[in-house]
mmCIF file of C-alpha atoms in Angstrom:
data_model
loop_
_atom_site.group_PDB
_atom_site.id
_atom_site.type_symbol
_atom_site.label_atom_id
_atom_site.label_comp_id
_atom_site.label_asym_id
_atom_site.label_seq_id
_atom_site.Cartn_x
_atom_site.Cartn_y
_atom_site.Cartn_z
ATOM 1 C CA UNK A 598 39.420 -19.075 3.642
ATOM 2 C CA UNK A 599 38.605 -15.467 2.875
ATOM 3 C CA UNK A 600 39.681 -12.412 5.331
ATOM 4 C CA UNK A 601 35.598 -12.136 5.624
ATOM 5 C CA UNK A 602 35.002 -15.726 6.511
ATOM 6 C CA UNK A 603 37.535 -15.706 9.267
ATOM 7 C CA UNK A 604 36.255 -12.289 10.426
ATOM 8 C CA UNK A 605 32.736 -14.105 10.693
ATOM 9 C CA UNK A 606 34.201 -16.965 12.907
ATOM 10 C CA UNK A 607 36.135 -15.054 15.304
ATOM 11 C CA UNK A 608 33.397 -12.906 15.844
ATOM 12 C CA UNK A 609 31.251 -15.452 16.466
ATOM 13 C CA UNK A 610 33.695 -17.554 18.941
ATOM 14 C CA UNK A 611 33.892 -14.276 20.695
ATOM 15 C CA UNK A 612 30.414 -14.032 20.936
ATOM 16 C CA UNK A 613 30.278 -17.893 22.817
ATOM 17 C CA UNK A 614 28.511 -19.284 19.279
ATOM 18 C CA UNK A 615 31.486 -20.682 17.901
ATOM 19 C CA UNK A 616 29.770 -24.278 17.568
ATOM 20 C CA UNK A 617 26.450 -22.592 15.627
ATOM 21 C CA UNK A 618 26.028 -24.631 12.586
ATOM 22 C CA UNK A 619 25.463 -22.102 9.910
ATOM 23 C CA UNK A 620 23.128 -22.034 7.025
ATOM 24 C CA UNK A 621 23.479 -19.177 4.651
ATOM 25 C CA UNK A 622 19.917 -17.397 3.572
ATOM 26 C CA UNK A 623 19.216 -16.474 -0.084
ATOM 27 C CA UNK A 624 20.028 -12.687 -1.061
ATOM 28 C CA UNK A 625 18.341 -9.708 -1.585
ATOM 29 C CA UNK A 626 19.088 -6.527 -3.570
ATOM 30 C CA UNK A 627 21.366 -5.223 -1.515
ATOM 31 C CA UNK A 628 25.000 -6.093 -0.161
ATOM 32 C CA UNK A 629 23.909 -7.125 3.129
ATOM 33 C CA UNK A 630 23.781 -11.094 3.822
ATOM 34 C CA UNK A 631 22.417 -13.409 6.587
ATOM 35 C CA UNK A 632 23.184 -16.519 7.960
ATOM 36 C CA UNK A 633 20.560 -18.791 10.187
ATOM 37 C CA UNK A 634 22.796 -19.838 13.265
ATOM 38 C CA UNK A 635 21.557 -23.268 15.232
ATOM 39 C CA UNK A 636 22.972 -23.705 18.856
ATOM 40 C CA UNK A 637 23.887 -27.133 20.166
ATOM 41 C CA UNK A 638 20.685 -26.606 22.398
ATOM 42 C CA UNK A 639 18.551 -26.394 19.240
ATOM 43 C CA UNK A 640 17.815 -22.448 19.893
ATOM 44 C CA UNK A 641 18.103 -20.664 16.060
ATOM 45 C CA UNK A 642 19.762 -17.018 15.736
ATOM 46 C CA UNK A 643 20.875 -14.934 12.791
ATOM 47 C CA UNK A 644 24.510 -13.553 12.000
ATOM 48 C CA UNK A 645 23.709 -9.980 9.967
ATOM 49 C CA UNK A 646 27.123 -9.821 7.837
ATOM 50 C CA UNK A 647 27.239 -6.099 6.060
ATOM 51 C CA UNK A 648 30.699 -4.974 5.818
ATOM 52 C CA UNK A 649 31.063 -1.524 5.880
ATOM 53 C CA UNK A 650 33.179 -0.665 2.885
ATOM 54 C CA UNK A 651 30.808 -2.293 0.573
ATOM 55 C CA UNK A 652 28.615 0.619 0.165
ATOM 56 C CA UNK A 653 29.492 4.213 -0.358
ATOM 57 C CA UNK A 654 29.215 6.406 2.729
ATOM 58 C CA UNK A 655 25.719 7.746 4.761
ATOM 59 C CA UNK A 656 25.111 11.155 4.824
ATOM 60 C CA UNK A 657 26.458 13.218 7.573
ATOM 61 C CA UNK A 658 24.152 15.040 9.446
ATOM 62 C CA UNK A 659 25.787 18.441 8.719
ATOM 63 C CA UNK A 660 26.481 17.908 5.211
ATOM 64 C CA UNK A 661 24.868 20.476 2.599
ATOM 65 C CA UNK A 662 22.771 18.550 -0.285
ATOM 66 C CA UNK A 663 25.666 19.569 -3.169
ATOM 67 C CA UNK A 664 28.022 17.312 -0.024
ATOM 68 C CA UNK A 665 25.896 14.777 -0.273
ATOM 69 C CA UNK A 666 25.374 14.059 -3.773
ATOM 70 C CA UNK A 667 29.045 14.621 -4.456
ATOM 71 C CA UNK A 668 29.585 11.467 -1.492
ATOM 72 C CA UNK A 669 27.333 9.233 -3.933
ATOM 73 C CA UNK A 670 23.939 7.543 -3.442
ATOM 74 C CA UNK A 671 23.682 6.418 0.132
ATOM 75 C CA UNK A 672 24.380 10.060 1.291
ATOM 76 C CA UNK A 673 21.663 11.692 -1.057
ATOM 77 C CA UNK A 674 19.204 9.230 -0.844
ATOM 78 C CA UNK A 675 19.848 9.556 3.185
ATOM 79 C CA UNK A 676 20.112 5.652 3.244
ATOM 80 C CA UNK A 677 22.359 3.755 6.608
ATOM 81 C CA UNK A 678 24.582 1.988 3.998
ATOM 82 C CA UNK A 679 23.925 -0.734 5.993
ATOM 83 C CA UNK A 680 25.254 0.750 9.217
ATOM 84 C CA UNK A 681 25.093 -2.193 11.880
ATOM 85 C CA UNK A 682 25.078 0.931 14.124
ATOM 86 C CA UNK A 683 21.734 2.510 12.643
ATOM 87 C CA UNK A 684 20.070 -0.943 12.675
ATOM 88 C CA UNK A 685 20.937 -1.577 16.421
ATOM 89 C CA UNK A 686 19.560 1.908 17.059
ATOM 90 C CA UNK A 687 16.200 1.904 15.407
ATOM 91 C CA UNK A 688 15.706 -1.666 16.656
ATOM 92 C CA UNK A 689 16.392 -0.270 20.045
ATOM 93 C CA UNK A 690 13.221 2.565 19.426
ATOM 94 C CA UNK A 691 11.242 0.103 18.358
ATOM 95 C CA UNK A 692 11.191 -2.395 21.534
ATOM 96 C CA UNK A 693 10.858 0.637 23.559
ATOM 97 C CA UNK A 694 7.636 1.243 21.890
ATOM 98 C CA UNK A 695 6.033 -2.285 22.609
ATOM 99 C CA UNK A 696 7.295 -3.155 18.904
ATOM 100 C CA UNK A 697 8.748 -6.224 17.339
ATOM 101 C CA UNK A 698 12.317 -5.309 16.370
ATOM 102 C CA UNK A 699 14.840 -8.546 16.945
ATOM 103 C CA UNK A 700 16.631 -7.912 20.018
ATOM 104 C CA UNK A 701 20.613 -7.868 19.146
ATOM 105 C CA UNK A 702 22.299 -10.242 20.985
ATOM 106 C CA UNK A 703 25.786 -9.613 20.308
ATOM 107 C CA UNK A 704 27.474 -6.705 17.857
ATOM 108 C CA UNK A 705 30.361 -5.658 16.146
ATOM 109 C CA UNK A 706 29.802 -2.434 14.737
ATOM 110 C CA UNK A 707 33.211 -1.555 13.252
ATOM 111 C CA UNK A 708 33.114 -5.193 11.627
ATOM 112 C CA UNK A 709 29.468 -5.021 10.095
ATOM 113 C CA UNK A 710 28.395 -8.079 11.989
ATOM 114 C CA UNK A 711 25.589 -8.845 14.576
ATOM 115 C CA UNK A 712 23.722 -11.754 15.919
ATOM 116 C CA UNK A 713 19.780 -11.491 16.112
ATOM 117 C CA UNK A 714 16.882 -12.651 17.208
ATOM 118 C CA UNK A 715 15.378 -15.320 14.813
ATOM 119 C CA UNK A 716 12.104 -14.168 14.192
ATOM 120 C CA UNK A 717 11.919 -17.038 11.862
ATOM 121 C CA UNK A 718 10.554 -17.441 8.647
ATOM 122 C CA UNK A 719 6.662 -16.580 8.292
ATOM 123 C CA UNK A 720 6.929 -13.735 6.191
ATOM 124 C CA UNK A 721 3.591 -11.973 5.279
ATOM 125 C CA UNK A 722 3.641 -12.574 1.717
ATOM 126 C CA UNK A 723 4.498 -16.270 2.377
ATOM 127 C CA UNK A 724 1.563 -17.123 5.245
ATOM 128 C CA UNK A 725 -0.891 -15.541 3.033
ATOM 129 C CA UNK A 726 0.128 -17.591 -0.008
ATOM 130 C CA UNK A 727 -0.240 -20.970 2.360
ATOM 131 C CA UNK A 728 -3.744 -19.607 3.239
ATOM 132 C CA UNK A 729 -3.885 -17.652 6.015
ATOM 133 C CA UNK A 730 -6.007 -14.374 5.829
ATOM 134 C CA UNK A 731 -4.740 -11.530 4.758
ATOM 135 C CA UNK A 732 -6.608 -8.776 6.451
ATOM 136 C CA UNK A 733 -5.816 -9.520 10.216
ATOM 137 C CA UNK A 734 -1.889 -9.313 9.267
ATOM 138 C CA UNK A 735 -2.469 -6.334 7.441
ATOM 139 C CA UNK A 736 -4.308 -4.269 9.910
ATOM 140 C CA UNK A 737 -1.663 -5.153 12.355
ATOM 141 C CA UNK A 738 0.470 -3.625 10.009
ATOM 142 C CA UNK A 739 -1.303 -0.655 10.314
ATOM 143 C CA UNK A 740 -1.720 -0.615 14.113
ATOM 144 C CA UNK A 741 1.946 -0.903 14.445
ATOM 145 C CA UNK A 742 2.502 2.309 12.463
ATOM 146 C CA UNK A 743 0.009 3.970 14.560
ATOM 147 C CA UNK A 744 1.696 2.933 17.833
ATOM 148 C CA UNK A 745 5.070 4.084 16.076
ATOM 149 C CA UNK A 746 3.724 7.488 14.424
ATOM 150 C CA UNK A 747 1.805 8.233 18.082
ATOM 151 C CA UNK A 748 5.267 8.280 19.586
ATOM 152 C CA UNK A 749 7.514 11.254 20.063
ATOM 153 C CA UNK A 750 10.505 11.094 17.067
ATOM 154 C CA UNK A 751 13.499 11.386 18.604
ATOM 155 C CA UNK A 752 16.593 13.257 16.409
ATOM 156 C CA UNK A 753 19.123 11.218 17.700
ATOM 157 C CA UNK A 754 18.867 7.020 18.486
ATOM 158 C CA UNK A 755 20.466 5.064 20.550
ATOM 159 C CA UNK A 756 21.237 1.112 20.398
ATOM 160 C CA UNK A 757 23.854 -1.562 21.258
ATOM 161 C CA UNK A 758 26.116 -0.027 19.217
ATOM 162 C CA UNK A 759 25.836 3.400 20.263
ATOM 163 C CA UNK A 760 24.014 6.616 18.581
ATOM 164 C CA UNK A 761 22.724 7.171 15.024
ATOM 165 C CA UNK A 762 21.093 10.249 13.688
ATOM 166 C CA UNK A 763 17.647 9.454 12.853
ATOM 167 C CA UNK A 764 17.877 12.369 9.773
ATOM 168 C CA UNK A 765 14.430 13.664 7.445
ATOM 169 C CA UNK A 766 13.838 12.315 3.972
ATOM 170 C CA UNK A 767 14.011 15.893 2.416
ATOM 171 C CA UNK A 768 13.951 17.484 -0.134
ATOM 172 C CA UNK A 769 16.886 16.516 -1.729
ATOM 173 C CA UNK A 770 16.569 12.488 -1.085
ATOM 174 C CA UNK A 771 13.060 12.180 -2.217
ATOM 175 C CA UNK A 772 13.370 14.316 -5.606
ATOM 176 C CA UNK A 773 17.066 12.138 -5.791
ATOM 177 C CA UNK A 774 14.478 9.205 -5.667
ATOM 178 C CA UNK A 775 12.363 10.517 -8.481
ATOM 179 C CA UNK A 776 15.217 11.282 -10.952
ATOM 180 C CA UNK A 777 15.833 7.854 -11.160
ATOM 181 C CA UNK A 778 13.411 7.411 -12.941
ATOM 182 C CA UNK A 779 14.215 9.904 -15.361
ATOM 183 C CA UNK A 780 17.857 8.991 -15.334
ATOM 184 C CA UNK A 781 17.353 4.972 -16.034
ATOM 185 C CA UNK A 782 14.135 4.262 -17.983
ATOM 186 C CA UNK A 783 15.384 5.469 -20.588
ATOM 187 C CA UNK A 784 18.446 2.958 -20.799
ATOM 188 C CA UNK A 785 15.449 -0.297 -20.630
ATOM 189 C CA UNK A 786 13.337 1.347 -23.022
ATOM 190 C CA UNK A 787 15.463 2.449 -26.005
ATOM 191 C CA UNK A 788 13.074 4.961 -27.508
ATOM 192 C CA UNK A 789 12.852 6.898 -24.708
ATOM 193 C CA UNK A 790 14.890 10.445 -24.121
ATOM 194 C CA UNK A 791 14.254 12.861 -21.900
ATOM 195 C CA UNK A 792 16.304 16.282 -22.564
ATOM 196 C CA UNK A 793 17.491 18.849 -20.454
ATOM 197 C CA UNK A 794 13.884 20.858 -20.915
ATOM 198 C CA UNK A 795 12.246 17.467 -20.742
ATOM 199 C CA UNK A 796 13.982 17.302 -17.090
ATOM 200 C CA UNK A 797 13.347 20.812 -15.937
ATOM 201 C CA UNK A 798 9.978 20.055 -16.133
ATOM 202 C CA UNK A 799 9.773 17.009 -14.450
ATOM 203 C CA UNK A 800 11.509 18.490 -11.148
ATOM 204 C CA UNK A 801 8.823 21.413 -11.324
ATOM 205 C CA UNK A 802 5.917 18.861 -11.780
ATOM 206 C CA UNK A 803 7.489 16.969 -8.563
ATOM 207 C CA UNK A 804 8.577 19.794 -6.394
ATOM 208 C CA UNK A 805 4.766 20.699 -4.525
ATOM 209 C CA UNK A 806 4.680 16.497 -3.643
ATOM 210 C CA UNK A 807 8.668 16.799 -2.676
ATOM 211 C CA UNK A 808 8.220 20.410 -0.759
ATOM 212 C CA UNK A 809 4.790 18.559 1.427
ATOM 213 C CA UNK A 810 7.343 15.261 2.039
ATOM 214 C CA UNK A 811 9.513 17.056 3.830
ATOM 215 C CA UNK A 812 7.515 19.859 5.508
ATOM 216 C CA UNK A 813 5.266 17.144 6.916
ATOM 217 C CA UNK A 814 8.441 14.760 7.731
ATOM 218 C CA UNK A 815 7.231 14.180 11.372
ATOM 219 C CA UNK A 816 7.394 10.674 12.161
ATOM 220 C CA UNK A 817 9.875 7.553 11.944
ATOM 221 C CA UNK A 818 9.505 5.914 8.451
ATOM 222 C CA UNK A 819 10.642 1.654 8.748
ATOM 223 C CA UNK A 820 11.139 3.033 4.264
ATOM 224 C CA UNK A 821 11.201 -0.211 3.165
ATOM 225 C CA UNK A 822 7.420 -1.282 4.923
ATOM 226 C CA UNK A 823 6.018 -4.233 3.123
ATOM 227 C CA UNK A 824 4.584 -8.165 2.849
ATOM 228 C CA UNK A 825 8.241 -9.013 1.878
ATOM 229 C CA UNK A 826 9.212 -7.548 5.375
ATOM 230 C CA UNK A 827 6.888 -8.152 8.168
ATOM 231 C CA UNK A 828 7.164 -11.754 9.835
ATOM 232 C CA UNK A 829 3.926 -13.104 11.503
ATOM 233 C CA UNK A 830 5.236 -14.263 15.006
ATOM 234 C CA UNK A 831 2.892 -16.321 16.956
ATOM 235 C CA UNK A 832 2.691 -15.982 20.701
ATOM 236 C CA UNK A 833 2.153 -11.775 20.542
ATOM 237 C CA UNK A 834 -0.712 -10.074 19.897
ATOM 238 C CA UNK A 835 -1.793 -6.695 18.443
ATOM 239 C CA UNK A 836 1.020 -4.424 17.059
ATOM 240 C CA UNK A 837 3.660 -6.864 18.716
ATOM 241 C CA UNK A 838 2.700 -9.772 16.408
ATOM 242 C CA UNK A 839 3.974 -7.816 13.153
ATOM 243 C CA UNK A 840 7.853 -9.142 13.401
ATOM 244 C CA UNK A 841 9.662 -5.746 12.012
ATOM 245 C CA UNK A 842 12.818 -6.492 10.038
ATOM 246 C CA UNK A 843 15.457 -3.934 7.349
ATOM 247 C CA UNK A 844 14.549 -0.931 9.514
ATOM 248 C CA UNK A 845 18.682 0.237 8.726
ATOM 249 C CA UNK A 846 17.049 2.934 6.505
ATOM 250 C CA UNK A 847 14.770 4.329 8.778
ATOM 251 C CA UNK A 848 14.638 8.583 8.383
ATOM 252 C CA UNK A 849 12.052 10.648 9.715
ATOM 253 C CA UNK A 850 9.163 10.875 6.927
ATOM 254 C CA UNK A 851 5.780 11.659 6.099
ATOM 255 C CA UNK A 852 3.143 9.493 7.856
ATOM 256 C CA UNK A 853 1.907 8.575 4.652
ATOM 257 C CA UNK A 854 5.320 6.871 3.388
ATOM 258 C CA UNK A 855 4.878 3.402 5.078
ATOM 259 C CA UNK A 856 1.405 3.070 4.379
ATOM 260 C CA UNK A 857 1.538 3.641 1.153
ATOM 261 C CA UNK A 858 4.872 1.414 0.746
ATOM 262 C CA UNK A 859 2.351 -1.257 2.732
ATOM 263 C CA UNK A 860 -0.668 -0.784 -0.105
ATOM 264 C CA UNK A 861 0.773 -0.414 -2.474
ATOM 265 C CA UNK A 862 3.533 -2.801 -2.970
ATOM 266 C CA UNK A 863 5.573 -3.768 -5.718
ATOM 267 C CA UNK A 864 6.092 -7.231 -4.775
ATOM 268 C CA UNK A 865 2.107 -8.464 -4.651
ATOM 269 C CA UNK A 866 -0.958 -7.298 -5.196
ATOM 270 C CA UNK A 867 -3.004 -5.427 -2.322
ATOM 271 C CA UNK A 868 -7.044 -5.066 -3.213
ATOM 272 C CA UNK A 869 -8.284 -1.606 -3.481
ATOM 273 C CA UNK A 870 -11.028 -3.166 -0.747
ATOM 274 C CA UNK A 871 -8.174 -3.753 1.242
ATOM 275 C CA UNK A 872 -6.297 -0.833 1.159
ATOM 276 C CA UNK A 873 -9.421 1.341 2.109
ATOM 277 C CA UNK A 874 -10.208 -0.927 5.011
ATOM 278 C CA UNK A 875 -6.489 -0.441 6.115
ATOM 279 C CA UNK A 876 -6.859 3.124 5.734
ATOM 280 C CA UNK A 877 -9.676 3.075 7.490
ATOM 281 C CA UNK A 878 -8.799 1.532 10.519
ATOM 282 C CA UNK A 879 -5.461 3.783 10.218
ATOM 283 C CA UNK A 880 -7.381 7.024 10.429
ATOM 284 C CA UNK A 881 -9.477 5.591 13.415
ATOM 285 C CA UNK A 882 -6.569 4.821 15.411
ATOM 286 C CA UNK A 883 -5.153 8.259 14.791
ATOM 287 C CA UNK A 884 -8.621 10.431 14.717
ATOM 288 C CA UNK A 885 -6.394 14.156 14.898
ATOM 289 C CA UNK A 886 -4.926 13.067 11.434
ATOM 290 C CA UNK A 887 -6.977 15.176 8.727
ATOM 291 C CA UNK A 888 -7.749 12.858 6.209
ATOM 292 C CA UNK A 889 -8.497 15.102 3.054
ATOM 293 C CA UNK A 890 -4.878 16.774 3.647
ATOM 294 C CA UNK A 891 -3.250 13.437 4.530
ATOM 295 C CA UNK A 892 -4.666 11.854 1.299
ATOM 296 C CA UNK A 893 -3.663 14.149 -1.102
ATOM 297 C CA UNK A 894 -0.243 13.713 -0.091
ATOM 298 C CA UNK A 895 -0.541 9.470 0.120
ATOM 299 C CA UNK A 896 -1.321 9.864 -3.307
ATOM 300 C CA UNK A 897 1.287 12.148 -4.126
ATOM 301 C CA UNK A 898 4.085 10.179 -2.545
ATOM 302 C CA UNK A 899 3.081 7.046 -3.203
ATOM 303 C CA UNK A 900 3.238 8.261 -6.964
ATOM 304 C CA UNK A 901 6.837 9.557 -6.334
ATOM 305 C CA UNK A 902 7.444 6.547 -4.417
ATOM 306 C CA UNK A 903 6.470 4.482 -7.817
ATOM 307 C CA UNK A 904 8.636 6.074 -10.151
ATOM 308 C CA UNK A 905 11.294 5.868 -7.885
ATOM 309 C CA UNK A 906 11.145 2.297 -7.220
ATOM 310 C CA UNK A 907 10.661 1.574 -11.433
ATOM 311 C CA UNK A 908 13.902 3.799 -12.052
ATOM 312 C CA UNK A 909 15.467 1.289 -9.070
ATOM 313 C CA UNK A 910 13.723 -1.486 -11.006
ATOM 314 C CA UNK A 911 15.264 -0.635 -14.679
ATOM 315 C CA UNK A 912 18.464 0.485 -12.650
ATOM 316 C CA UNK A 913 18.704 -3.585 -11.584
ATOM 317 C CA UNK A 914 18.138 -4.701 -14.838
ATOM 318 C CA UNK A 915 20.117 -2.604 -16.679
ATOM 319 C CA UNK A 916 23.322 -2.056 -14.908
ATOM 320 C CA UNK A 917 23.169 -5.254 -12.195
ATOM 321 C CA UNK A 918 21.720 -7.826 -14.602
ATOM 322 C CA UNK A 919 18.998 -8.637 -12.856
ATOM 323 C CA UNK A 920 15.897 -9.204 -15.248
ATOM 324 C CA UNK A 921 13.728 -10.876 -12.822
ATOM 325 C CA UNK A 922 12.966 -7.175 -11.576
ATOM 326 C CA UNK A 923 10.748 -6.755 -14.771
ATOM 327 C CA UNK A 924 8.060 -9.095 -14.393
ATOM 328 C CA UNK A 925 7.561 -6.229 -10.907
ATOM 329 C CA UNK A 926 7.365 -3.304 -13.147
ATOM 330 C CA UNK A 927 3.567 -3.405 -14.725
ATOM 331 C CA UNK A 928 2.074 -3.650 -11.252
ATOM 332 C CA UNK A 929 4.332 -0.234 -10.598
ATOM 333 C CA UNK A 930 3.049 0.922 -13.541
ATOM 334 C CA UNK A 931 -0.519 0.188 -12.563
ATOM 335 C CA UNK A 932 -0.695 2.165 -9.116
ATOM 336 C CA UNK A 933 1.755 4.913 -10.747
ATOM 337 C CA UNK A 934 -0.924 5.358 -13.215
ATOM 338 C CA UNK A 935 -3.975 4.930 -10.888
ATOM 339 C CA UNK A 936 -2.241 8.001 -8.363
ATOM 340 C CA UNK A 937 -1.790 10.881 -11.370
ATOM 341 C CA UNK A 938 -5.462 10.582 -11.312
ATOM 342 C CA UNK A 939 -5.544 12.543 -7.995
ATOM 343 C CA UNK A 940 -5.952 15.746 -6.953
ATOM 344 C CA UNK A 941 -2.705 17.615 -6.970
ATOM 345 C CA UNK A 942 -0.877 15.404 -9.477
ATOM 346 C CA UNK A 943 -2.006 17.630 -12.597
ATOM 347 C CA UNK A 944 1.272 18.295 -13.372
ATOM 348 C CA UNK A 945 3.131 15.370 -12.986
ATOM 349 C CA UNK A 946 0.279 13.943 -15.041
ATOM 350 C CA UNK A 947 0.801 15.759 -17.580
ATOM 351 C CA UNK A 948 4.597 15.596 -17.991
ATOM 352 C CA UNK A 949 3.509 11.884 -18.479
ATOM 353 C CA UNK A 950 0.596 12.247 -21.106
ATOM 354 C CA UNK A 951 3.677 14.482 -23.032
ATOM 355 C CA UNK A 952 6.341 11.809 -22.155
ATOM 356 C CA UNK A 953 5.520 8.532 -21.547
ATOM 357 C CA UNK A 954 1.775 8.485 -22.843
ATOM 358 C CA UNK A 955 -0.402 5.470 -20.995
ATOM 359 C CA UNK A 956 -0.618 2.604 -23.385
ATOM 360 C CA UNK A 957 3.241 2.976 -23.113
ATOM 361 C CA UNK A 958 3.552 2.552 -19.363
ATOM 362 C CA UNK A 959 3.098 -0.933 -18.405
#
């Protein structure tokens, strides 16, 4: 038996679930793992298992960006590293706000572990593939983002397992999230170099989208906002039927950063009739939002958010040898395209046309 393992059942004898029978889920991309727990009484819970030392450090609050990209990705990038703390935390905001979030029934911060509500296994992508319709879930979506960007932002967070800093996705974390990009596509695609001009220039297409990110950072972004995400829980209604899970990442954002991360989603296809009619009803809920301004920067992040998320894809293939992550790329490729189209994206378009011209970027 590994150190882990009997770290897992001591914490969960402590916890009074010692006699759980436990089923382990399948994986993600990260180094986080979950276990479905199933009481004697029939009730079902989950054990989060993310061990601290598995990830390189979060930011401090008070570190300076050359601190943070010296302590490696999780501090640049202003990611939790899987904090147990920063997912109690946010959960913690969430509920407050009428919002799903599981409630945390028993914690070990310093270990990485925590049991959770079992919100079960009705995942948005998954109910819509067995048939059921896909706008209702999605403008639920949307209502739950208004409830959660209508609500004061706190700077600081507090949950079962005491505070976490809820800090801004800055400069520095969203223009770390576009060099990826630059700094992995070229490893998948061989014929590809960028050089040092090359990458001066892509940092000055970026920096108006980067410099409106953070200026407009205002409200709490779930980052990670999508079908793959969001559990359909029967029994609530409204905003509190939209089961919010991997919230650990949470920062304070532009408003635009979930929606877009909801539209347009790497994982499955979202109609362009759909994503209006979400944006839509977004903009009705929230009627002091100025939709020209707000727009311009969707499509701007979004964009960013695209080319981060391929540089994350090639990263996974390349380094982690995981090629299932191409067949995701072209649909990237599709809305990365569609965005430098937009007002305000001139330049970033046109580092592209000199780059990576279109019939190449698929």
């Amino acid at each position: 038996m590994s150190d882990r393992e009997h770290q897992r059942i001591e914490f969960l004898k402590a916890s009074g679930l010692g006699e759980a029978v436990r089923a382990p889920l399948p994986g993600d991309a990260s180094t986080r793992r979950y276990e479905r727990l199933t009481l004697p009484s029939g009730t079902t819970l989950m054990l989060m298992d993310q061990a601290a030392s598995a990830e390189s450090p979060p930011a401090d609050p008070a570190w300076t960006p050359e601190q943070r990209r010296a302590s490696g990705w999780n501090a640049t990038a202003r990611l939790s590293a899987g904090r147990i703390e920063a997912f109690a935390a946010v959960a913690a905001h969430l509920r407050s706000l009428g919002l799903s979030a599981p409630e945390i029934i028993a914690v070990d911060a310093p270990a990485g572990l925590a049991v959770l509500e079992d919100f079960g296994d009705d995942l948005f992508a998954r109910v819509i593939e067995a048939g059921e319709p896909e706008e209702p879930l999605y403008l639920a979506a949307v209502e739950a983002l208004a409830t959660l960007h209508d609500a004061p932002t706190p700077d600081v967070l507090t949950g079962a397992a005491g505070e976490w800093s809820l800090q801004t996705y800055d400069a520095t974390a969203l223009q770390g999230g576009a060099d990826l990009f630059a700094e992995w596509m070229p490893q998948l695609e061989p014929g590809l170099a960028f050089d040092a001009a090359a990458i001066d220039d892509w940092r000055s297409a970026w920096a108006p989208v980067v410099a409106r990110g953070e200026d407009e950072a205002t409200v709490m972004a779930h980052r990670d906002y999508h079908a793959e995400n969001l559990i359909r829980l029967h029994g609530r209604a409204g905003p509190a039927m939209v089961g919010l899970i991997d919230f650990q990442d949470a920062v304070k954002a532009h408003p635009s950063w979930d929606l877009h991360s909801l539209l347009q989603d790497a994982r499955r296809d979202v109609s362009p009739a759909l994503e209006a009619r979400a944006l839509d009803h977004y903009f009705a809920l929230r009627p002091q939002v100025e939709r020209e301004a707000f727009m311009r920067d969707y499509a701007g992040l979004a964009a960013l958010n695209e080319a981060r998320i391929l540089g994350i894809f090639a990263r996974l293939i390349v380094r982690d040898g995981k090629p299932r992550y191409r067949a995701f790329m072209p649909r990237m490729w599709r809305h990365l395209n569609a965005n430098l189209d937009k007002p305000g994206l001139e330049s970033v378009r046109d580092w592209f046309a000199r780059h990576l011209p279109e019939d190449s970027r698929r």
